[in-house]
PDB file of C-alpha atoms and ligand atoms in Angstrom:
ATOM      1  CA  MET A 723      27.911   7.730  -9.765  1.00 40.00           C
ATOM      2  CA  THR A 724      24.798   8.932 -10.964  1.00 43.00           C
ATOM      3  CA  ALA A 725      23.080   5.125 -11.241  1.00 48.00           C
ATOM      4  CA  GLN A 726      20.260   4.945  -9.510  1.00 52.00           C
ATOM      5  CA  THR A 727      19.317   1.752  -7.569  1.00 55.00           C
ATOM      6  CA  VAL A 728      16.264   0.619  -8.189  1.00 59.00           C
ATOM      7  CA  VAL A 729      14.904  -0.937  -5.127  1.00 66.00           C
ATOM      8  CA  PRO A 730      11.663  -2.778  -5.367  1.00 75.00           C
ATOM      9  CA  LEU A 731       9.079  -3.043  -2.240  1.00 86.00           C
ATOM     10  CA  ARG A 732       9.283  -5.874  -0.527  1.00 85.00           C
ATOM     11  CA  ALA A 733       7.413  -9.496  -0.284  1.00 87.00           C
ATOM     12  CA  ALA A 734       5.207 -10.120   3.124  1.00 87.00           C
ATOM     13  CA  PRO A 735       7.552 -13.312   3.574  1.00 88.00           C
ATOM     14  CA  ARG A 736       5.167 -17.106   4.680  1.00 92.00           C
ATOM     15  CA  VAL A 737       4.536 -17.011   8.338  1.00 94.00           C
ATOM     16  CA  ASP A 738       4.070 -21.061   9.232  1.00 97.00           C
ATOM     17  CA  ARG A 739       2.549 -20.307  12.484  1.00 97.00           C
ATOM     18  CA  LEU A 740       2.422 -23.521  13.840  1.00 98.00           C
ATOM     19  CA  ARG A 741       5.652 -23.952  13.367  1.00 98.00           C
ATOM     20  CA  ALA A 742       7.413 -21.153  14.682  1.00 98.00           C
ATOM     21  CA  GLU A 743       4.723 -21.835  18.135  1.00 98.00           C
ATOM     22  CA  ARG A 744       6.542 -25.093  18.892  1.00 98.00           C
ATOM     23  CA  ALA A 745      10.344 -23.708  17.935  1.00 98.00           C
ATOM     24  CA  VAL A 746       9.435 -20.892  20.977  1.00 98.00           C
ATOM     25  CA  ALA A 747       8.208 -23.952  22.520  1.00 98.00           C
ATOM     26  CA  GLU A 748      11.208 -25.133  22.401  1.00 98.00           C
ATOM     27  CA  LEU A 749      12.917 -22.733  22.315  1.00 98.00           C
ATOM     28  CA  LEU A 750      11.800 -21.672  25.978  1.00 98.00           C
ATOM     29  CA  ALA A 751      12.013 -25.474  27.017  1.00 98.00           C
ATOM     30  CA  ALA A 752      15.854 -24.649  25.740  1.00 98.00           C
ATOM     31  CA  LEU A 753      16.510 -22.175  27.819  1.00 97.00           C
ATOM     32  CA  GLY A 754      15.009 -23.067  31.496  1.00 98.00           C
ATOM     33  CA  TYR A 755      11.461 -21.579  31.041  1.00 97.00           C
ATOM     34  CA  PRO A 756       9.372 -24.731  29.808  1.00 97.00           C
ATOM     35  CA  VAL A 757       6.249 -23.889  28.999  1.00 97.00           C
ATOM     36  CA  GLU A 758       4.130 -24.673  31.483  1.00 95.00           C
ATOM     37  CA  GLY A 759       1.343 -23.259  33.889  1.00 95.00           C
ATOM     38  CA  GLU A 760      -1.172 -20.511  32.908  1.00 95.00           C
ATOM     39  CA  HIS A 761       1.084 -17.317  31.804  1.00 96.00           C
ATOM     40  CA  ARG A 762       2.665 -19.336  29.795  1.00 96.00           C
ATOM     41  CA  ALA A 763       0.541 -21.479  27.937  1.00 97.00           C
ATOM     42  CA  LYS A 764       0.022 -18.860  25.397  1.00 97.00           C
ATOM     43  CA  THR A 765       3.320 -17.646  24.693  1.00 98.00           C
ATOM     44  CA  PRO A 766       4.531 -19.639  21.783  1.00 98.00           C
ATOM     45  CA  GLU A 767       0.880 -17.821  20.074  1.00 98.00           C
ATOM     46  CA  ARG A 768       1.526 -14.810  21.126  1.00 98.00           C
ATOM     47  CA  VAL A 769       5.921 -14.103  20.520  1.00 98.00           C
ATOM     48  CA  THR A 770       4.686 -15.843  17.305  1.00 98.00           C
ATOM     49  CA  SER A 771       1.789 -13.184  16.714  1.00 97.00           C
ATOM     50  CA  ALA A 772       4.412 -10.348  17.922  1.00 97.00           C
ATOM     51  CA  LEU A 773       7.190 -11.358  15.394  1.00 96.00           C
ATOM     52  CA  ALA A 774       5.396 -11.975  12.734  1.00 95.00           C
ATOM     53  CA  GLU A 775       3.964  -8.689  13.009  1.00 94.00           C
ATOM     54  CA  MET A 776       7.376  -7.466  13.084  1.00 94.00           C
ATOM     55  CA  LEU A 777       8.449  -8.543   9.652  1.00 94.00           C
ATOM     56  CA  THR A 778       5.925  -8.305   7.815  1.00 93.00           C
ATOM     57  CA  PRO A 779       6.255  -5.287   5.392  1.00 91.00           C
ATOM     58  CA  THR A 780       3.075  -3.533   5.096  1.00 84.00           C
ATOM     59  CA  ALA A 781       2.526  -3.100   1.448  1.00 82.00           C
ATOM     60  CA  PHE A 782       0.941   0.529   0.528  1.00 82.00           C
ATOM     61  CA  LEU A 783       0.194   2.025  -2.616  1.00 83.00           C
ATOM     62  CA  PRO A 784       3.607   4.214  -4.880  1.00 81.00           C
ATOM     63  CA  THR A 785       1.882   6.738  -5.838  1.00 84.00           C
ATOM     64  CA  THR A 786       3.339   9.834  -7.496  1.00 88.00           C
ATOM     65  CA  PHE A 787       2.343  12.891  -8.641  1.00 91.00           C
ATOM     66  CA  PRO A 788       3.478  15.108 -11.431  1.00 92.00           C
ATOM     67  CA  ASN A 789       5.769  17.886 -10.283  1.00 92.00           C
ATOM     68  CA  ASP A 790       2.769  20.288 -12.000  1.00 92.00           C
ATOM     69  CA  GLU A 791       3.857  23.474 -10.682  1.00 91.00           C
ATOM     70  CA  GLY A 792       7.808  22.844 -10.815  1.00 90.00           C
ATOM     71  CA  TYR A 793       8.453  22.783  -7.128  1.00 91.00           C
ATOM     72  CA  ASP A 794      12.415  22.935  -6.875  1.00 90.00           C
ATOM     73  CA  GLU A 795      13.118  22.984  -3.097  1.00 92.00           C
ATOM     74  CA  LEU A 796      13.722  20.005  -1.072  1.00 94.00           C
ATOM     75  CA  VAL A 797      10.919  18.488   0.723  1.00 94.00           C
ATOM     76  CA  VAL A 798      11.869  17.441   4.330  1.00 94.00           C
ATOM     77  CA  ALA A 799       9.385  14.811   7.079  1.00 95.00           C
ATOM     78  CA  ARG A 800      11.330  15.367  10.000  1.00 95.00           C
ATOM     79  CA  GLN A 801      11.137  12.917  13.037  1.00 95.00           C
ATOM     80  CA  VAL A 802       8.861   9.590  11.280  1.00 97.00           C
ATOM     81  CA  PRO A 803       8.351   7.407  14.239  1.00 97.00           C
ATOM     82  CA  PHE A 804      10.019   3.739  13.233  1.00 97.00           C
ATOM     83  CA  ARG A 805      10.415   0.404  15.005  1.00 97.00           C
ATOM     84  CA  SER A 806      13.016  -2.574  13.376  1.00 98.00           C
ATOM     85  CA  LEU A 807      14.104  -5.803  14.531  1.00 97.00           C
ATOM     86  CA  CYS A 808      18.077  -6.068  14.462  1.00 97.00           C
ATOM     87  CA  GLU A 809      18.809  -9.084  12.331  1.00 97.00           C
ATOM     88  CA  HIS A 810      22.022  -9.637  15.070  1.00 96.00           C
ATOM     89  CA  HIS A 811      20.108 -10.174  18.411  1.00 95.00           C
ATOM     90  CA  LEU A 812      16.323 -10.376  16.959  1.00 96.00           C
ATOM     91  CA  LEU A 813      15.760  -7.491  20.190  1.00 96.00           C
ATOM     92  CA  PRO A 814      13.959  -4.225  18.853  1.00 97.00           C
ATOM     93  CA  PHE A 815      16.030  -1.162  17.042  1.00 97.00           C
ATOM     94  CA  TYR A 816      13.485   1.728  17.680  1.00 97.00           C
ATOM     95  CA  GLY A 817      13.570   6.159  16.633  1.00 98.00           C
ATOM     96  CA  THR A 818      13.426   8.980  13.428  1.00 97.00           C
ATOM     97  CA  ALA A 819      13.880   8.380  10.840  1.00 98.00           C
ATOM     98  CA  HIS A 820      14.599  11.880   8.769  1.00 97.00           C
ATOM     99  CA  VAL A 821      13.473  11.921   5.603  1.00 97.00           C
ATOM    100  CA  GLY A 822      14.254  14.601   2.278  1.00 96.00           C
ATOM    101  CA  TYR A 823      14.083  14.754  -1.659  1.00 95.00           C
ATOM    102  CA  LEU A 824      13.778  17.983  -4.045  1.00 95.00           C
ATOM    103  CA  PRO A 825      11.589  17.004  -6.311  1.00 94.00           C
ATOM    104  CA  GLY A 826      12.330  16.212 -10.388  1.00 91.00           C
ATOM    105  CA  SER A 827       9.520  15.491 -12.894  1.00 87.00           C
ATOM    106  CA  ARG A 828       7.563  13.654  -9.753  1.00 89.00           C
ATOM    107  CA  ILE A 829       6.105  14.283  -6.566  1.00 92.00           C
ATOM    108  CA  VAL A 830       4.988  11.926  -4.053  1.00 92.00           C
ATOM    109  CA  GLY A 831       2.664  12.312  -1.781  1.00 88.00           C
ATOM    110  CA  LEU A 832       3.608  12.878   1.744  1.00 86.00           C
ATOM    111  CA  SER A 833       2.222  10.422   3.842  1.00 90.00           C
ATOM    112  CA  LYS A 834       4.153   7.990   2.013  1.00 91.00           C
ATOM    113  CA  LEU A 835       7.604   9.277   3.022  1.00 94.00           C
ATOM    114  CA  ALA A 836       6.118   8.245   6.196  1.00 94.00           C
ATOM    115  CA  ARG A 837       5.396   4.808   5.123  1.00 94.00           C
ATOM    116  CA  VAL A 838       8.122   3.972   3.085  1.00 95.00           C
ATOM    117  CA  VAL A 839      10.289   4.281   6.884  1.00 97.00           C
ATOM    118  CA  GLU A 840       7.813   2.005   8.202  1.00 96.00           C
ATOM    119  CA  HIS A 841       8.022  -0.516   5.193  1.00 95.00           C
ATOM    120  CA  PHE A 842      11.564  -0.883   4.769  1.00 96.00           C
ATOM    121  CA  ALA A 843      11.733  -1.024   8.486  1.00 97.00           C
ATOM    122  CA  SER A 844       9.370  -3.972   8.700  1.00 96.00           C
ATOM    123  CA  GLY A 845      11.966  -6.959   8.677  1.00 94.00           C
ATOM    124  CA  LEU A 846      15.175  -7.885  10.165  1.00 96.00           C
ATOM    125  CA  GLN A 847      16.965  -4.981   9.517  1.00 97.00           C
ATOM    126  CA  VAL A 848      20.054  -3.291  10.212  1.00 98.00           C
ATOM    127  CA  GLN A 849      19.904   0.211  10.811  1.00 98.00           C
ATOM    128  CA  GLU A 850      23.122   1.271   8.085  1.00 98.00           C
ATOM    129  CA  ARG A 851      20.719  -1.206   4.998  1.00 97.00           C
ATOM    130  CA  LEU A 852      17.158   0.938   6.394  1.00 98.00           C
ATOM    131  CA  THR A 853      18.767   4.136   5.701  1.00 98.00           C
ATOM    132  CA  GLN A 854      20.030   3.173   1.758  1.00 97.00           C
ATOM    133  CA  GLN A 855      16.827   1.361   1.349  1.00 96.00           C
ATOM    134  CA  VAL A 856      15.117   4.472   1.943  1.00 96.00           C
ATOM    135  CA  ALA A 857      17.331   6.424  -0.005  1.00 96.00           C
ATOM    136  CA  ASP A 858      17.781   3.957  -2.159  1.00 94.00           C
ATOM    137  CA  TRP A 859      13.783   3.573  -3.224  1.00 92.00           C
ATOM    138  CA  LEU A 860      13.166   6.918  -2.802  1.00 92.00           C
ATOM    139  CA  HIS A 861      15.609   7.922  -5.243  1.00 92.00           C
ATOM    140  CA  GLY A 862      14.793   5.675  -7.609  1.00 89.00           C
ATOM    141  CA  HIS A 863      11.194   5.657  -7.696  1.00 87.00           C
ATOM    142  CA  LEU A 864      10.403   9.126  -7.886  1.00 88.00           C
ATOM    143  CA  GLY A 865      13.163  10.400 -10.191  1.00 86.00           C
ATOM    144  CA  ALA A 866      14.490  12.759  -7.318  1.00 92.00           C
ATOM    145  CA  ARG A 867      16.876  14.820  -7.884  1.00 94.00           C
ATOM    146  CA  GLY A 868      18.120  14.550  -4.769  1.00 96.00           C
ATOM    147  CA  VAL A 869      17.563  12.549  -1.439  1.00 97.00           C
ATOM    148  CA  GLY A 870      18.931  12.346   1.886  1.00 97.00           C
ATOM    149  CA  VAL A 871      18.144  10.274   5.158  1.00 98.00           C
ATOM    150  CA  VAL A 872      19.399  10.519   8.767  1.00 98.00           C
ATOM    151  CA  VAL A 873      18.192   7.171  10.523  1.00 98.00           C
ATOM    152  CA  GLU A 874      18.908   7.969  14.373  1.00 97.00           C
ATOM    153  CA  ALA A 875      18.220   5.077  16.821  1.00 97.00           C
ATOM    154  CA  GLU A 876      17.910   3.434  20.304  1.00 97.00           C
ATOM    155  CA  HIS A 877      19.033  -0.270  20.092  1.00 96.00           C
ATOM    156  CA  LEU A 878      18.109  -2.937  22.821  1.00 95.00           C
ATOM    157  CA  CYS A 879      20.659  -5.040  22.320  1.00 93.00           C
ATOM    158  CA  MET A 880      22.409  -2.033  23.050  1.00 92.00           C
ATOM    159  CA  SER A 881      21.539  -0.328  25.827  1.00 92.00           C
ATOM    160  CA  LEU A 882      20.128  -3.137  27.786  1.00 90.00           C
ATOM    161  CA  ARG A 883      22.542  -5.694  27.273  1.00 86.00           C
ATOM    162  CA  GLY A 884      26.428  -6.031  26.790  1.00 84.00           C
ATOM    163  CA  VAL A 885      27.406  -2.494  27.219  1.00 84.00           C
ATOM    164  CA  ARG A 886      24.728  -1.410  28.480  1.00 85.00           C
ATOM    165  CA  ALA A 887      23.979   1.784  26.620  1.00 84.00           C
ATOM    166  CA  ARG A 888      20.956   2.747  27.905  1.00 87.00           C
ATOM    167  CA  GLY A 889      19.702   6.126  25.551  1.00 87.00           C
ATOM    168  CA  ALA A 890      23.062   6.120  22.863  1.00 91.00           C
ATOM    169  CA  LEU A 891      21.420   6.854  19.641  1.00 94.00           C
ATOM    170  CA  THR A 892      22.377   5.630  16.795  1.00 96.00           C
ATOM    171  CA  VAL A 893      22.882   7.629  13.021  1.00 96.00           C
ATOM    172  CA  THR A 894      22.744   6.699  10.029  1.00 97.00           C
ATOM    173  CA  SER A 895      22.454   9.198   6.780  1.00 97.00           C
ATOM    174  CA  ALA A 896      22.394   8.030   3.633  1.00 98.00           C
ATOM    175  CA  LEU A 897      22.333  10.887   0.450  1.00 97.00           C
ATOM    176  CA  ARG A 898      21.958  10.875  -3.567  1.00 97.00           C
ATOM    177  CA  GLY A 899      21.948  12.892  -6.100  1.00 96.00           C
ATOM    178  CA  ASN A 900      22.412  16.380  -5.903  1.00 94.00           C
ATOM    179  CA  LEU A 901      21.491  16.579  -1.700  1.00 95.00           C
ATOM    180  CA  ARG A 902      25.421  14.228  -2.050  1.00 95.00           C
ATOM    181  CA  THR A 903      27.255  16.404  -4.035  1.00 95.00           C
ATOM    182  CA  ASP A 904      25.847  19.857  -3.460  1.00 93.00           C
ATOM    183  CA  ALA A 905      27.985  21.747  -0.831  1.00 94.00           C
ATOM    184  CA  ARG A 906      24.226  24.058  -0.101  1.00 93.00           C
ATOM    185  CA  SER A 907      21.552  21.389  -0.452  1.00 92.00           C
ATOM    186  CA  ARG A 908      23.070  18.878   1.259  1.00 94.00           C
ATOM    187  CA  ASP A 909      23.778  21.841   4.531  1.00 94.00           C
ATOM    188  CA  GLU A 910      20.372  22.689   4.191  1.00 93.00           C
ATOM    189  CA  PHE A 911      18.593  18.952   3.936  1.00 94.00           C
ATOM    190  CA  LEU A 912      20.737  18.380   7.395  1.00 93.00           C
ATOM    191  CA  ALA A 913      20.037  21.494   9.051  1.00 93.00           C
ATOM    192  CA  LEU A 914      16.291  20.407   8.674  1.00 89.00           C
ATOM    193  CA  THR A 915      16.578  17.171  10.235  1.00 90.00           C
ATOM    194  CA  ARG A 916      18.950  18.815  13.419  1.00 85.00           C
ATOM    195  CA  ARG A 917      17.046  18.450  16.573  1.00 65.00           C
ATOM    196  CA  GLY A 918      14.558  21.755  17.296  1.00 56.00           C
ATOM    197  CA  GLY A 919      16.109  22.925  13.648  1.00 44.00           C
TER     198      GLY A 919
HETATM  199 ZN1  LIG B2371      21.756  -6.846  17.277  1.00 55.72          ZN
END
C-alpha cells in the first residue's frame, strides 16, 4: 500500500457559548450540583471556555521548504508534549509524541512537527486516530519517503476512574512509507523514540 492519504488540517468548530453554558448548568443540576453560590456562579462559563480551548484546533501555516541539500537521513522530534480530550469520556489524555520522517522533496520547519501534533490533538480524539492523522498529514503534505509517529499517553478515564490504573501509559504507533517497509529505517526510528535513547 503506497497510496498517500491526504489529510486536511481541521477547521475550528463554531462554538455557541450561550447554549454550551446553559447545557453545563443543566448537566450540573442533573448531577445534583445546581449552579448556586459564589463558587459555582461562573462555572458554566469557565467550563465552556476550557472546553472550547481544548476543542479548537490551533491554526498554523504548514510552510515547507525544498530539500535543496538532499538531506536523506531521519529527522526526529522526540517527546513533543500534547494534551487532548477523550471522545468517549470527555476526560483528558496527555503525554508525548515522537515524530520522525525521512525527507523526500520537501522539508518542514522543526517547530511545525510539534504544531501538527498540537493541531490534531485539539479536539475530541482517540489516541489511535490522533497517531494516524499526524502520520498521514506529514506523509501526504511533505512527500516524505517515510513517516513514523509514536504516541505515549496517560488517559484520565483509565487512571482516575474505572480500573484506576494510575500511571499506565498507552502506546500507539503509525508508520508510513519506508519506515513501514524498511526494517533498518524502522528500527532506527524506534530506537530514537525510546526513553533516554
Ligand atoms: Zn476515555
